[in-house]
PDB file of C-alpha atoms in Angstrom:
ATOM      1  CA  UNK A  61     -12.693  27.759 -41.361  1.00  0.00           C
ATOM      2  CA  UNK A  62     -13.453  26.385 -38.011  1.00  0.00           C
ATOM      3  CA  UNK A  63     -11.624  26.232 -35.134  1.00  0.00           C
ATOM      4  CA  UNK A  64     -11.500  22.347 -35.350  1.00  0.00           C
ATOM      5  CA  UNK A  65     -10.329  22.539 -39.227  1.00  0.00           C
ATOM      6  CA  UNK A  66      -7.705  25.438 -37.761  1.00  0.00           C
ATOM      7  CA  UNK A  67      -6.217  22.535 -34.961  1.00  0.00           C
ATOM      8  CA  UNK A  68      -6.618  19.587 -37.454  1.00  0.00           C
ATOM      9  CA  UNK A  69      -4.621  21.442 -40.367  1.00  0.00           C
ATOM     10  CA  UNK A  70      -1.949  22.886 -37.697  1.00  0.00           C
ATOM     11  CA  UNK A  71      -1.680  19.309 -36.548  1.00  0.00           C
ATOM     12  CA  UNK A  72      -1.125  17.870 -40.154  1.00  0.00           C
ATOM     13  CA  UNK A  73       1.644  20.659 -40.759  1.00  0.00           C
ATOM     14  CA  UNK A  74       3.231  19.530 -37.438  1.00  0.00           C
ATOM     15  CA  UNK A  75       3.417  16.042 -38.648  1.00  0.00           C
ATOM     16  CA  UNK A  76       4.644  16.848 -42.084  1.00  0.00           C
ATOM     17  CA  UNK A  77       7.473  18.759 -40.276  1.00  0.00           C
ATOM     18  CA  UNK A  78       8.543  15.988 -37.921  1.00  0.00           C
ATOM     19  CA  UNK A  79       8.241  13.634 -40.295  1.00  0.00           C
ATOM     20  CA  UNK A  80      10.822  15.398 -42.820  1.00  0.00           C
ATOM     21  CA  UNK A  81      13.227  15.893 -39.554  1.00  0.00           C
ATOM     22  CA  UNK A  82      12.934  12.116 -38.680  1.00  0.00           C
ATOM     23  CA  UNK A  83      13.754  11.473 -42.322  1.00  0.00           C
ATOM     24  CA  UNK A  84      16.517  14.047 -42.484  1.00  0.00           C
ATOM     25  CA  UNK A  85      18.283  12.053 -39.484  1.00  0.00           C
ATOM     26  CA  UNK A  86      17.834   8.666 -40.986  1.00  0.00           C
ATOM     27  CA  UNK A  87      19.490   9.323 -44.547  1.00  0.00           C
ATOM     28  CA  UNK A  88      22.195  11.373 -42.699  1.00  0.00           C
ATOM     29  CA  UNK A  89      22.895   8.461 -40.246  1.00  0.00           C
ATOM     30  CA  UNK A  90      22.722   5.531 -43.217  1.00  0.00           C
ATOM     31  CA  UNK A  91      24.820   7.670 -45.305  1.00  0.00           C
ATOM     32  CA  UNK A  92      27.368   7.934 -41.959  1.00  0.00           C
ATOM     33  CA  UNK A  93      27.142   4.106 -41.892  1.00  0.00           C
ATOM     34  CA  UNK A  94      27.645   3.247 -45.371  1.00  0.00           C
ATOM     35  CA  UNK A  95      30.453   5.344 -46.055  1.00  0.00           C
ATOM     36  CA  UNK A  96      31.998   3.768 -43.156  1.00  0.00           C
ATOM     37  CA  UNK A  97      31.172   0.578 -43.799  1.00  0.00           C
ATOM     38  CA  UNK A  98      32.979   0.959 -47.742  1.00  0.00           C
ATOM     39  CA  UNK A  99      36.304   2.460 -45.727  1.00  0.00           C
ATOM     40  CA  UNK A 100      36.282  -0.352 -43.586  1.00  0.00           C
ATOM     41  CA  UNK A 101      36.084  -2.850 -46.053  1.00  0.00           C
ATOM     42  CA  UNK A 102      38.572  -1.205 -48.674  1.00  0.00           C
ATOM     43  CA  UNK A 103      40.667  -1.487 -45.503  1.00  0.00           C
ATOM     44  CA  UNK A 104      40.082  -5.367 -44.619  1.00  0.00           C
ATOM     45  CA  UNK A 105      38.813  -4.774 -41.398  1.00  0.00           C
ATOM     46  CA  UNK A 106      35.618  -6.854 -42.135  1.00  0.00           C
ATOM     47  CA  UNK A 107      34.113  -7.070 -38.698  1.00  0.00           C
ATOM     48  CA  UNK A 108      33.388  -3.302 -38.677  1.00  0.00           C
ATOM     49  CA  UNK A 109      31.747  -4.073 -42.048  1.00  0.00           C
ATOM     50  CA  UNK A 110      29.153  -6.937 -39.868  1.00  0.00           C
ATOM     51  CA  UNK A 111      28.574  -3.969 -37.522  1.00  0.00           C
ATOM     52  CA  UNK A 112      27.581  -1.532 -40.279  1.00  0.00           C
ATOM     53  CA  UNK A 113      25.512  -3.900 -42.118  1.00  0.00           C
ATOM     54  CA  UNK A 114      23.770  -4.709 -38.925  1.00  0.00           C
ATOM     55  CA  UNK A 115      23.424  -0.786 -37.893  1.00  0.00           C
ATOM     56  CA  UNK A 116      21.415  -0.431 -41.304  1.00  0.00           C
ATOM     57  CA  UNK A 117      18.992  -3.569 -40.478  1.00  0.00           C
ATOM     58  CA  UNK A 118      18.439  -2.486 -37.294  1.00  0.00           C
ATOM     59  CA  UNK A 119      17.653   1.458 -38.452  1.00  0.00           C
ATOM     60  CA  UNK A 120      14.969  -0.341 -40.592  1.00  0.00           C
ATOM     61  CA  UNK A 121      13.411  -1.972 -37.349  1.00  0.00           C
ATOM     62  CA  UNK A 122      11.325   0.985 -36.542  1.00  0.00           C
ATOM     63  CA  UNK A 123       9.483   0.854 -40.219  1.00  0.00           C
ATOM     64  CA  UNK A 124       8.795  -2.703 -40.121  1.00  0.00           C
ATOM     65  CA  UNK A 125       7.396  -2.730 -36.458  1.00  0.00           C
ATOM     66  CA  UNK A 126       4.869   0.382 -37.901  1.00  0.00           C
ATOM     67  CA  UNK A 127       4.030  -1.547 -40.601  1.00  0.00           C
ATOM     68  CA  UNK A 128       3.504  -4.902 -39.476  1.00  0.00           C
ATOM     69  CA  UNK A 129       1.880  -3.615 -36.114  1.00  0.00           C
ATOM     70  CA  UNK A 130      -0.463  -1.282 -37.595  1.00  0.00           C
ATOM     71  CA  UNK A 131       0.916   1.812 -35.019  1.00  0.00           C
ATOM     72  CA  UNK A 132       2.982   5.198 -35.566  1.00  0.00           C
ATOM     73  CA  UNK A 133       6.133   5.751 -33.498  1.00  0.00           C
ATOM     74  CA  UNK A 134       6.220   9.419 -32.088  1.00  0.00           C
ATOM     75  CA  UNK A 135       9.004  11.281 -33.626  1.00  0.00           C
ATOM     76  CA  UNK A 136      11.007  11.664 -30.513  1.00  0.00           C
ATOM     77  CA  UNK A 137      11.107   8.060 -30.020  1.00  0.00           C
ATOM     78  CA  UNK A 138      12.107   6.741 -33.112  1.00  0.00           C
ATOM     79  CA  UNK A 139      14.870   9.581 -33.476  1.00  0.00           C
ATOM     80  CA  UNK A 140      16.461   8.529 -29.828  1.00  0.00           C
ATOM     81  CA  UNK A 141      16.542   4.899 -31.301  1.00  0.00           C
ATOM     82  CA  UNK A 142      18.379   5.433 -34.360  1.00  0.00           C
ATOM     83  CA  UNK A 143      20.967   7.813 -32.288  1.00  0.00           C
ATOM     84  CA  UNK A 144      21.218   4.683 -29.928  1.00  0.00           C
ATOM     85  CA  UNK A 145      21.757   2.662 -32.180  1.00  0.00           C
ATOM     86  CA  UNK A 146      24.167   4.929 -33.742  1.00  0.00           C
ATOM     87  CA  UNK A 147      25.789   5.622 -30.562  1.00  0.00           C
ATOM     88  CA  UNK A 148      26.259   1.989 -29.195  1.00  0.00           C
ATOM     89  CA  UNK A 149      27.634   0.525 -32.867  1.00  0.00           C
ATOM     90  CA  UNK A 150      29.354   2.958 -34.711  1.00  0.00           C
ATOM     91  CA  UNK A 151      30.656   5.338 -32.428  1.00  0.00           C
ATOM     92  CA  UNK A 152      30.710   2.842 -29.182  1.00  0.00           C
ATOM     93  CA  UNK A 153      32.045  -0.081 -31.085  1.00  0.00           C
ATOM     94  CA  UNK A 154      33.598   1.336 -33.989  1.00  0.00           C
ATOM     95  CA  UNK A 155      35.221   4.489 -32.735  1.00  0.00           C
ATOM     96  CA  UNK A 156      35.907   2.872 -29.547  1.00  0.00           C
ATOM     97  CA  UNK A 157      34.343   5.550 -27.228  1.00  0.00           C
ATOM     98  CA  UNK A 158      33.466   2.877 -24.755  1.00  0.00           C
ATOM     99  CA  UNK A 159      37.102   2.832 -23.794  1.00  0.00           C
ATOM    100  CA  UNK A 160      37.718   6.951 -24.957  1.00  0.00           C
ATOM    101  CA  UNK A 161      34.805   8.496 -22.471  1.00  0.00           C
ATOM    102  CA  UNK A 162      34.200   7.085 -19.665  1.00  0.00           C
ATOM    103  CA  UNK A 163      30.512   7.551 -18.966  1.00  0.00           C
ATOM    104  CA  UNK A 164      29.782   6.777 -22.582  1.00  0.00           C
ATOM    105  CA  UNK A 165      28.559   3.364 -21.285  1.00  0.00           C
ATOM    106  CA  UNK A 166      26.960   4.531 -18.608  1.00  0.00           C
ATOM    107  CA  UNK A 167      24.732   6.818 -20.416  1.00  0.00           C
ATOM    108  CA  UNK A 168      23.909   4.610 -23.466  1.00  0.00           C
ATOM    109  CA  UNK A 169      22.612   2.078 -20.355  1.00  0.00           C
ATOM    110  CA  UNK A 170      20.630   4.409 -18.520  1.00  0.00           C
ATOM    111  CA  UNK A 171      19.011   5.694 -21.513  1.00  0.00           C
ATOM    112  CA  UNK A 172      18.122   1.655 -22.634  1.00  0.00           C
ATOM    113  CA  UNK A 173      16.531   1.717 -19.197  1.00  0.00           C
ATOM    114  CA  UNK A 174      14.015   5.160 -19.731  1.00  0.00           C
ATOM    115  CA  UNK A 175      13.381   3.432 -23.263  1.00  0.00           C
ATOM    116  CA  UNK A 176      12.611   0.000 -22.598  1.00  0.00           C
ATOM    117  CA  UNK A 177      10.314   1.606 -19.717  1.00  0.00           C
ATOM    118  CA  UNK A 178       8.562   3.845 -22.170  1.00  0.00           C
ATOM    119  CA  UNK A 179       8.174   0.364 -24.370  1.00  0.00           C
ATOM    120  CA  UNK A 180       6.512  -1.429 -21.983  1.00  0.00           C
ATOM    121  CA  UNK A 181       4.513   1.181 -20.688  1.00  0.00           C
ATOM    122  CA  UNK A 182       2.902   1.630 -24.373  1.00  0.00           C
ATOM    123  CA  UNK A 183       2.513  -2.089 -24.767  1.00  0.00           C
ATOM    124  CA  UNK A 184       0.262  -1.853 -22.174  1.00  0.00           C
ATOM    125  CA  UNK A 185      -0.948   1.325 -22.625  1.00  0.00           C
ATOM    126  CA  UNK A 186      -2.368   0.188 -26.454  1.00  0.00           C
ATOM    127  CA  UNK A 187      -4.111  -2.688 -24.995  1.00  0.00           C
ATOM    128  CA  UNK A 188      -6.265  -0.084 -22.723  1.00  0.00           C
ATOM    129  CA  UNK A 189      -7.175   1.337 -25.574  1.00  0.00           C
ATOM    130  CA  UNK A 190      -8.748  -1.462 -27.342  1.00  0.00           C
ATOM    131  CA  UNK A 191     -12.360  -1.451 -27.412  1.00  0.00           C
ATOM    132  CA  UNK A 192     -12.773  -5.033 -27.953  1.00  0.00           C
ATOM    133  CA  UNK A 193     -10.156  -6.382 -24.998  1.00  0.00           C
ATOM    134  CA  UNK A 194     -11.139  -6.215 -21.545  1.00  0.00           C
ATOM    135  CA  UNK A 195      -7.499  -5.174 -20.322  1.00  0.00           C
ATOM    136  CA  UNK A 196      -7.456  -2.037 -17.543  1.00  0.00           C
ATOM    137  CA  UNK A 197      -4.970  -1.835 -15.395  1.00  0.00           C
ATOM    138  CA  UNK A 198      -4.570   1.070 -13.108  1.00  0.00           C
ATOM    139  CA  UNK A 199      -1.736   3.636 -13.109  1.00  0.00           C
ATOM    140  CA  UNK A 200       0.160   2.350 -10.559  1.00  0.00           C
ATOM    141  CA  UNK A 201      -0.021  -1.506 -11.979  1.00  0.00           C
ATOM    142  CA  UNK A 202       1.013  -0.488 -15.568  1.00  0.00           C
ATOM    143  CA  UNK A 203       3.889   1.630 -14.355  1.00  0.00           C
ATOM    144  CA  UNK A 204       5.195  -1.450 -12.255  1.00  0.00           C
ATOM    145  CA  UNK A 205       4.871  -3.767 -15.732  1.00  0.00           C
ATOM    146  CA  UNK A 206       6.799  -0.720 -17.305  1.00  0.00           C
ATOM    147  CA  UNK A 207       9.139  -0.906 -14.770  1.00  0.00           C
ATOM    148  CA  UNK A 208       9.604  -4.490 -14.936  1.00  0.00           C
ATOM    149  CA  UNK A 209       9.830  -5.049 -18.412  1.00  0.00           C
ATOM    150  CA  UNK A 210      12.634  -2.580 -18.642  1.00  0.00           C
ATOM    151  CA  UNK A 211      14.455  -4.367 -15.905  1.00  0.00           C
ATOM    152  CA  UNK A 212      14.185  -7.700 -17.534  1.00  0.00           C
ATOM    153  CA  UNK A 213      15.616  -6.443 -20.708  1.00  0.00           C
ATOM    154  CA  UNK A 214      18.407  -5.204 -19.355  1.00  0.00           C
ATOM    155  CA  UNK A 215      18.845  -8.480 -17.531  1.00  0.00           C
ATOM    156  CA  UNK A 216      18.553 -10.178 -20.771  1.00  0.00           C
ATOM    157  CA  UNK A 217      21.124  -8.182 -22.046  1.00  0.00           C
ATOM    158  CA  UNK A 218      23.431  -8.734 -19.531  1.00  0.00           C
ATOM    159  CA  UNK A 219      23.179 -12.313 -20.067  1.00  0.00           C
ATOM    160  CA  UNK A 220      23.656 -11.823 -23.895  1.00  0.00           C
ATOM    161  CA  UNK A 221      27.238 -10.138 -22.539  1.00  0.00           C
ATOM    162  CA  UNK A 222      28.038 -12.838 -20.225  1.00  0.00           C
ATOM    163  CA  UNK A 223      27.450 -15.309 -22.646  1.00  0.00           C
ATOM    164  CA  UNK A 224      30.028 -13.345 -25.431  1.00  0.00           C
ATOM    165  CA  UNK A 225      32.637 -12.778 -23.079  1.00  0.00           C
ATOM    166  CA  UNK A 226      32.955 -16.463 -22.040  1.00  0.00           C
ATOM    167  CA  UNK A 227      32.199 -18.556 -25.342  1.00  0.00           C
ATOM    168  CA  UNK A 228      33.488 -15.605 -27.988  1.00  0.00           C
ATOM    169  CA  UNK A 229      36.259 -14.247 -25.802  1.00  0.00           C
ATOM    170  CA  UNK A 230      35.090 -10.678 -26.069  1.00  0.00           C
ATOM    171  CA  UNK A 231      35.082  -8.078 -23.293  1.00  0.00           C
ATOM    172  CA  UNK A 232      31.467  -6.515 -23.292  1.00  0.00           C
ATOM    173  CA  UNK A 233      31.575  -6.375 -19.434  1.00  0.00           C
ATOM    174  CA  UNK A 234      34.153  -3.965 -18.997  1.00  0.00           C
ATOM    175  CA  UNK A 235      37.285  -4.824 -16.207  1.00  0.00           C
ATOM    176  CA  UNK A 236      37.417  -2.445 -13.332  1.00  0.00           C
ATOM    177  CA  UNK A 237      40.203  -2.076 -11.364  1.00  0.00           C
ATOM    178  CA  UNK A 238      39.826  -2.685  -7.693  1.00  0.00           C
ATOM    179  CA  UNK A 239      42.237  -2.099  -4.762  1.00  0.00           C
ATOM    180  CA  UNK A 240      40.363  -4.590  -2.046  1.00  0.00           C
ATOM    181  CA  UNK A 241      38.700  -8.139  -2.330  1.00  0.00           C
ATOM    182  CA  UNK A 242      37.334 -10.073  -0.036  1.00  0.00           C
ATOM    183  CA  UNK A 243      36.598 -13.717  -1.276  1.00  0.00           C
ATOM    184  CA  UNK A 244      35.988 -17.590   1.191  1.00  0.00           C
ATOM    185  CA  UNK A 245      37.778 -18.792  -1.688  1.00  0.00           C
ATOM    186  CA  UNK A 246      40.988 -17.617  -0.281  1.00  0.00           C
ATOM    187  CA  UNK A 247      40.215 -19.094   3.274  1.00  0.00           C
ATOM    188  CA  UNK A 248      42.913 -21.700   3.455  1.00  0.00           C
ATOM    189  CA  UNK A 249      40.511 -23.443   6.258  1.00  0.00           C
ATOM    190  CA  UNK A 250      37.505 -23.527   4.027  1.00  0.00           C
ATOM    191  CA  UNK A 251      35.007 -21.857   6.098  1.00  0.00           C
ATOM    192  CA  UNK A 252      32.634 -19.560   5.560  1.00  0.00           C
ATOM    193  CA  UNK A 253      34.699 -16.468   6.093  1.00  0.00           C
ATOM    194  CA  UNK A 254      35.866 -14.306   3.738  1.00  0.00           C
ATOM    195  CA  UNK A 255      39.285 -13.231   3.587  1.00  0.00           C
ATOM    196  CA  UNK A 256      39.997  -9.331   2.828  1.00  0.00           C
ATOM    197  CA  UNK A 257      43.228  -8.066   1.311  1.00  0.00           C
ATOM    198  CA  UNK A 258      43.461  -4.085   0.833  1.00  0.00           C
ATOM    199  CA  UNK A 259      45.701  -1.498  -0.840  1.00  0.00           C
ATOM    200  CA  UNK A 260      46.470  -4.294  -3.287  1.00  0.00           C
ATOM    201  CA  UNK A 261      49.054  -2.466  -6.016  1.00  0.00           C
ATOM    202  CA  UNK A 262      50.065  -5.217  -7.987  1.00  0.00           C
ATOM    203  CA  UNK A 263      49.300  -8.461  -9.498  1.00  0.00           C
ATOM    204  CA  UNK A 264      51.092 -10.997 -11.221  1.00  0.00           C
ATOM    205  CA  UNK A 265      49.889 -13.823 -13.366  1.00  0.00           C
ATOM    206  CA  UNK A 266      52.152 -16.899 -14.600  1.00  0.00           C
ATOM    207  CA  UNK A 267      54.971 -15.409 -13.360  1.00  0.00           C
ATOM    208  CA  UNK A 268      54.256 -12.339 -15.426  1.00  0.00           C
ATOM    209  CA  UNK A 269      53.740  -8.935 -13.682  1.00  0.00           C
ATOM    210  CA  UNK A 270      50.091  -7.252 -15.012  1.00  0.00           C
ATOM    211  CA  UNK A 271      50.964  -3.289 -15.822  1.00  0.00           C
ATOM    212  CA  UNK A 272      48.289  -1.989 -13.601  1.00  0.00           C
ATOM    213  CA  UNK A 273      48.002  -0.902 -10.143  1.00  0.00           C
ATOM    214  CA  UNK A 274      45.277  -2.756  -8.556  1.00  0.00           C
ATOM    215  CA  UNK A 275      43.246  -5.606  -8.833  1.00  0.00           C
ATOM    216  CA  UNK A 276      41.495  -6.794 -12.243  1.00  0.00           C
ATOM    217  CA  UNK A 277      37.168  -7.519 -11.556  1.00  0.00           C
ATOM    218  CA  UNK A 278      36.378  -9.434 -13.910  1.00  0.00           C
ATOM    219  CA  UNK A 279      33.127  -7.309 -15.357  1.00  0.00           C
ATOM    220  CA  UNK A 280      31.269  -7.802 -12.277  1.00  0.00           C
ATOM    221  CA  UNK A 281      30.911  -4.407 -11.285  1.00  0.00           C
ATOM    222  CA  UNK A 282      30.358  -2.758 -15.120  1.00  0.00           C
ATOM    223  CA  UNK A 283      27.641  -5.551 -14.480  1.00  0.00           C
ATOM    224  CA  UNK A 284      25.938  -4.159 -11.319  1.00  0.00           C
ATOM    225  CA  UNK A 285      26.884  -0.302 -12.851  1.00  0.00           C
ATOM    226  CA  UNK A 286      24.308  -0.906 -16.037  1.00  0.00           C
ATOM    227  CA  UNK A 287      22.105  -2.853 -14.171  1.00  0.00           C
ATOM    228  CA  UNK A 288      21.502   0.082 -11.787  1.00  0.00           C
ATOM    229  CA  UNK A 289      21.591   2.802 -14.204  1.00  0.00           C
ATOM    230  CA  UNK A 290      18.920   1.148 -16.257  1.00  0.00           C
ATOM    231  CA  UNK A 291      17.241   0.780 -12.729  1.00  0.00           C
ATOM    232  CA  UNK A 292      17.257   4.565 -12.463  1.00  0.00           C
ATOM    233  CA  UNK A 293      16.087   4.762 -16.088  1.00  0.00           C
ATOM    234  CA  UNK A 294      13.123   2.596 -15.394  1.00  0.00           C
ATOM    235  CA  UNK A 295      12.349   4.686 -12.893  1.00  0.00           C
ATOM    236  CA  UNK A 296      11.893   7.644 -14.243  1.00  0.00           C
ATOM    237  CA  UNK A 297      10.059   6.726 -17.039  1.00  0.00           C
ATOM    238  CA  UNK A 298       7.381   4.443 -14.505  1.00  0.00           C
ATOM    239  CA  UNK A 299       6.990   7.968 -12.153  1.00  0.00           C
ATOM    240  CA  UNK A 300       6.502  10.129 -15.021  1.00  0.00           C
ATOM    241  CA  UNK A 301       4.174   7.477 -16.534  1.00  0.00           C
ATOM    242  CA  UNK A 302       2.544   7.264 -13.487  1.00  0.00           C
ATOM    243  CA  UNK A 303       1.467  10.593 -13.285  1.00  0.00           C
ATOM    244  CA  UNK A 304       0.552  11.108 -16.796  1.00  0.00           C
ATOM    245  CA  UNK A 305      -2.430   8.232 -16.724  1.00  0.00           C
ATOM    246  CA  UNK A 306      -3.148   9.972 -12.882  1.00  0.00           C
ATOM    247  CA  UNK A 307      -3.917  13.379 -15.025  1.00  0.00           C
ATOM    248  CA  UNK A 308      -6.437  11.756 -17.737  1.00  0.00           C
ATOM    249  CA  UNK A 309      -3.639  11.414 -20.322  1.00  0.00           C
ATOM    250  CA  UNK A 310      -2.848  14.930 -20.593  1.00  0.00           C
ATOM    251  CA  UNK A 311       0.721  15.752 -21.099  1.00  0.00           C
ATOM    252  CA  UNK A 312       2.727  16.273 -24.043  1.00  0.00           C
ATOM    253  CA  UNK A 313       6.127  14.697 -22.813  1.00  0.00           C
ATOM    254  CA  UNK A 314       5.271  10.574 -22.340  1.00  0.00           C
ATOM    255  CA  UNK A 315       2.852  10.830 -25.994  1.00  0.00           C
ATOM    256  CA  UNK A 316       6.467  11.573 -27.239  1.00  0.00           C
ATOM    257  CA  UNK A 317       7.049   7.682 -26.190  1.00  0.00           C
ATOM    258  CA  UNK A 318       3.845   6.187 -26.844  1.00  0.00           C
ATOM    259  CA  UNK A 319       3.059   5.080 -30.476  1.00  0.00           C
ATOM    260  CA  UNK A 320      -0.373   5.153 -31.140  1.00  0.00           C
ATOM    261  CA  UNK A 321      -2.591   2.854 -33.915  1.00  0.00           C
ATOM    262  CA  UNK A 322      -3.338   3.771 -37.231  1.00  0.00           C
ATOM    263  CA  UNK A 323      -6.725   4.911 -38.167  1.00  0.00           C
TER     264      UNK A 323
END
């Protein structure tokens, strides 16, 4: 046997093996999801039920882009979606570890931020390699649309929080609790200086005393918080990009991220 048959067959092997790992995760994480979703509903709590349901359609995503698109999704990648998924829904959602862990937020953001750059680096990235479409761009260029893509999705998503919190009544942008403000608003001779007010301890509303000790931001700084995580996602994934197309292609790490088209 050749040394070319010895590569191809120990590349097959490799693929059979990932393949049956990526499909070990996904029954284990449906099967997490549907048992949940029949507890929840033998206990009446039918919105946990939605959130299941729409766990499983979006673990099926992944499938349906290969197959409609005509591409293969690395391993890596598609295993770090479904855990996102799993992460943000059930456990996030569900299990409440938003408000349990601190960071859990924080993480789940930065990671949308390395993941949405690796996305738009490969859209780009297939479109090089098409024969027929006269589409180059250099390293430098495609890790900027990376970047940029990634950025305006997690804009997007902000918005999509915004827009929940004021017309559903929700509270995707997490409070924080401040002990300084400085706002015009509160300049009684409406100019254009702001008034500060610091070591604030206590605030009432209607005549009703709030039980913490500071003042309540409205989700504006959980805003700026995921924003600049995903910022410091995006740029990770753009360097490391970067430097990948710089060295021919050659690295195993970013072909983890890039899905490539079906022969």
């Amino acid at each position: 046997m050749s040394k070319n048959n010895n590569k191809n067959f120990s590349s097959n092997i490799n693929k059979i093996k990932s393949k049956k790992f990526e499909l070990a995760i996904y029954i284990v994480l449906r099967l997490i999801v549907f048992v949940t979703m029949i507890v929840s509903f033998f206990r009446g709590n039918y919105e946990n039920v939605f959130l299941c349901v729409f766990s499983l359609f979006l673990f099926m995503i992944p499938n349906m882009i290969q197959r409609k698109l005509n591409i293969e999704l690395p391993t890596t990648l598609e295993v770090i979606i479904l855990f996102f998924i799993f992460a943000s829904l059930i456990l996030g959602e569900m299990q409440s570890y938003y408000i349990k862990f601190q960071y859990w937020d924080t993480m789940l953001h930065t990671i949308n931020g390395f993941l949405c750059a690796a996305v738009g680096f490969a859209l780009v990235e297939l479109l090089n390699r098409q024969k027929n479409i006269k589409f180059n761009l250099s390293p430098i260029y495609l890790s900027i649309v990376a970047f940029c893509f990634s950025m305006t999705i997690g804009v997007l998503w902000e918005f999509f929080e915004c827009g929940c919190d004021m017309f559903l009544h929700t509270d995707m942008q997490k409070d924080t609790i401040v002990h300084s403000i400085s706002s015009t608003a509160l300049n009684k001779s409406k100019e254009n200086t702001p008034v500060i007010i610091n070591d604030i301890k206590e605030v009432t509303i209607n005549g009703e005393k709030l039980d913490i000790d500071g003042y309540l931001d409205i989700g504006l700084l959980d805003t700026m918080k995921d924003l600049f995580v995903n910022f410091i996602g995006a740029v990770i994934f753009s360097t490391i990009g970067y430097f990948y197309l710089k060295n021919g292609g050659n690295g195993k790490f970013v072909k983890r991220f890039i899905p490539r088209i079906k022969s």
